[in-house]
Structures are given as C-alpha cells and as structure tokens.
Amino acid sequence: MGKIVAQYDIMPESTDVDLDAVIKKLPTILPAGVELMDGETKILPVAFGLMKVNAGFVIDDSDEMAGSKLEEALASIEGIETVSCTSSTNL
C-alpha cells in the first residue's frame, strides 16, 4: 500500500489554550502508522487574536481507519475544539 500526506488544522477552544504545549503533545498521541512531518507544524492566526495549529502528517494507508484514528487522537487533546483535514494527497 501507499502513504498519504495530510495537513490538519487543530483549533483551540479559546485564546487561553497553550498551543506550544499542544504541539509538544502531538508526537505522544499519534496512532500506529501515522508520523508527524518534521518542519510542518506551525501556529497560524485565525481572527481576533485566536490562533490555530497547522500540522502535517504522513499516514500509512494500509489501515483504512488510520485517518479517523488520527482525528480522534487530535481531538482528544485537552483544549482542542475542532480538527479538520485541510488537504491530503498520495505520496
């Protein structure tokens, strides 16, 4: 099977969420078959002082549920309101 490269926006519940702590937590919660892309994680502005984390992942598509497992893991981080895939492509 192949691999998929995907970008995700990880939106906090409020401006009080420590996004640097969210970024540090990412490698510890990834399901099997998912890797965090080096240099592809950044904090970006949204509006009115709200920021978001944008992160890139490489997903092994041999597990059909890997993308869903990744989204569940990201959403489980304390202080995260929504997670959305902004782009994906085959590697």
Short mmCIF file of C-alpha atoms in Angstrom, two decimals:
data_model
loop_
_atom_site.label_atom_id
_atom_site.label_comp_id
_atom_site.label_asym_id
_atom_site.label_seq_id
_atom_site.Cartn_x
_atom_site.Cartn_y
_atom_site.Cartn_z
CA MET A 1 0.00 0.00 0.00
CA GLY A 2 0.99 3.66 -0.11
CA LYS A 3 1.24 6.67 2.07
CA ILE A 4 -0.84 9.82 2.31
CA VAL A 5 0.41 13.28 3.24
CA ALA A 6 -2.26 15.28 5.07
CA GLN A 7 -2.42 18.77 6.61
CA TYR A 8 -4.69 19.34 9.59
CA ASP A 9 -5.94 22.49 11.30
CA ILE A 10 -6.22 21.99 15.05
CA MET A 11 -8.47 24.67 16.56
CA PRO A 12 -8.38 25.51 20.27
CA GLU A 13 -11.44 26.21 22.41
CA SER A 14 -10.16 29.69 23.27
CA THR A 15 -7.20 32.05 23.16
CA ASP A 16 -6.16 30.70 26.59
CA VAL A 17 -5.03 27.31 25.20
CA ASP A 18 -1.23 26.89 25.16
CA LEU A 19 -0.59 25.94 21.53
CA ASP A 20 3.10 25.24 22.14
CA ALA A 21 2.01 22.57 24.64
CA VAL A 22 -0.38 21.16 22.02
CA ILE A 23 2.49 20.89 19.53
CA LYS A 24 4.69 19.14 22.11
CA LYS A 25 1.89 16.63 22.78
CA LEU A 26 1.38 15.67 19.12
CA PRO A 27 4.14 13.02 18.85
CA THR A 28 2.90 11.28 22.00
CA ILE A 29 -0.68 10.66 20.82
CA LEU A 30 -0.22 9.52 17.23
CA PRO A 31 -1.77 6.15 16.34
CA ALA A 32 0.26 3.40 14.67
CA GLY A 33 1.01 4.14 11.03
CA VAL A 34 1.00 7.93 11.44
CA GLU A 35 4.10 10.15 11.55
CA LEU A 36 4.37 13.87 12.27
CA MET A 37 6.20 15.60 9.41
CA ASP A 38 9.34 17.44 10.52
CA GLY A 39 9.09 21.18 9.99
CA GLU A 40 5.41 21.02 9.04
CA THR A 41 3.91 22.17 12.33
CA LYS A 42 3.18 25.84 12.86
CA ILE A 43 0.94 28.23 14.74
CA LEU A 44 -1.14 30.44 12.44
CA PRO A 45 -3.55 33.32 13.08
CA VAL A 46 -7.29 32.80 12.59
CA ALA A 47 -9.05 36.02 13.69
CA PHE A 48 -9.43 38.39 16.63
CA GLY A 49 -6.36 37.01 18.44
CA LEU A 50 -7.34 33.36 18.00
CA MET A 51 -4.56 31.13 16.71
CA LYS A 52 -4.56 27.54 15.41
CA VAL A 53 -2.03 24.76 14.95
CA ASN A 54 -1.45 23.55 11.41
CA ALA A 55 0.35 20.20 11.28
CA GLY A 56 1.44 17.82 8.55
CA PHE A 57 1.27 14.04 8.87
CA VAL A 58 2.30 11.02 6.81
CA ILE A 59 -0.35 8.32 7.08
CA ASP A 60 0.17 4.68 6.06
CA ASP A 61 -2.98 3.85 4.12
CA SER A 62 -2.75 0.09 4.74
CA ASP A 63 -5.06 0.77 7.73
CA GLU A 64 -8.29 2.21 6.35
CA MET A 65 -9.10 3.70 9.75
CA ALA A 66 -5.73 5.46 10.27
CA GLY A 67 -7.14 8.88 9.29
CA SER A 68 -10.10 8.52 11.64
CA LYS A 69 -7.83 7.34 14.45
CA LEU A 70 -5.60 10.37 13.87
CA GLU A 71 -8.55 12.78 14.00
CA GLU A 72 -9.83 11.16 17.21
CA ALA A 73 -6.37 11.41 18.79
CA LEU A 74 -6.00 15.08 17.84
CA ALA A 75 -9.48 15.90 19.13
CA SER A 76 -8.66 14.19 22.45
CA ILE A 77 -6.01 16.82 23.29
CA GLU A 78 -7.20 18.97 26.18
CA GLY A 79 -8.37 22.39 24.99
CA ILE A 80 -8.97 21.41 21.36
CA GLU A 81 -12.40 22.21 19.95
CA THR A 82 -12.21 21.04 16.32
CA VAL A 83 -9.88 19.18 13.98
CA SER A 84 -10.17 19.39 10.21
CA CYS A 85 -8.17 17.98 7.33
CA THR A 86 -7.32 20.88 5.02
CA SER A 87 -5.50 18.88 2.33
CA SER A 88 -4.34 15.38 1.52
CA THR A 89 -2.50 13.72 -1.33
CA ASN A 90 -0.86 10.42 -2.12
CA LEU A 91 2.87 10.26 -1.55
#
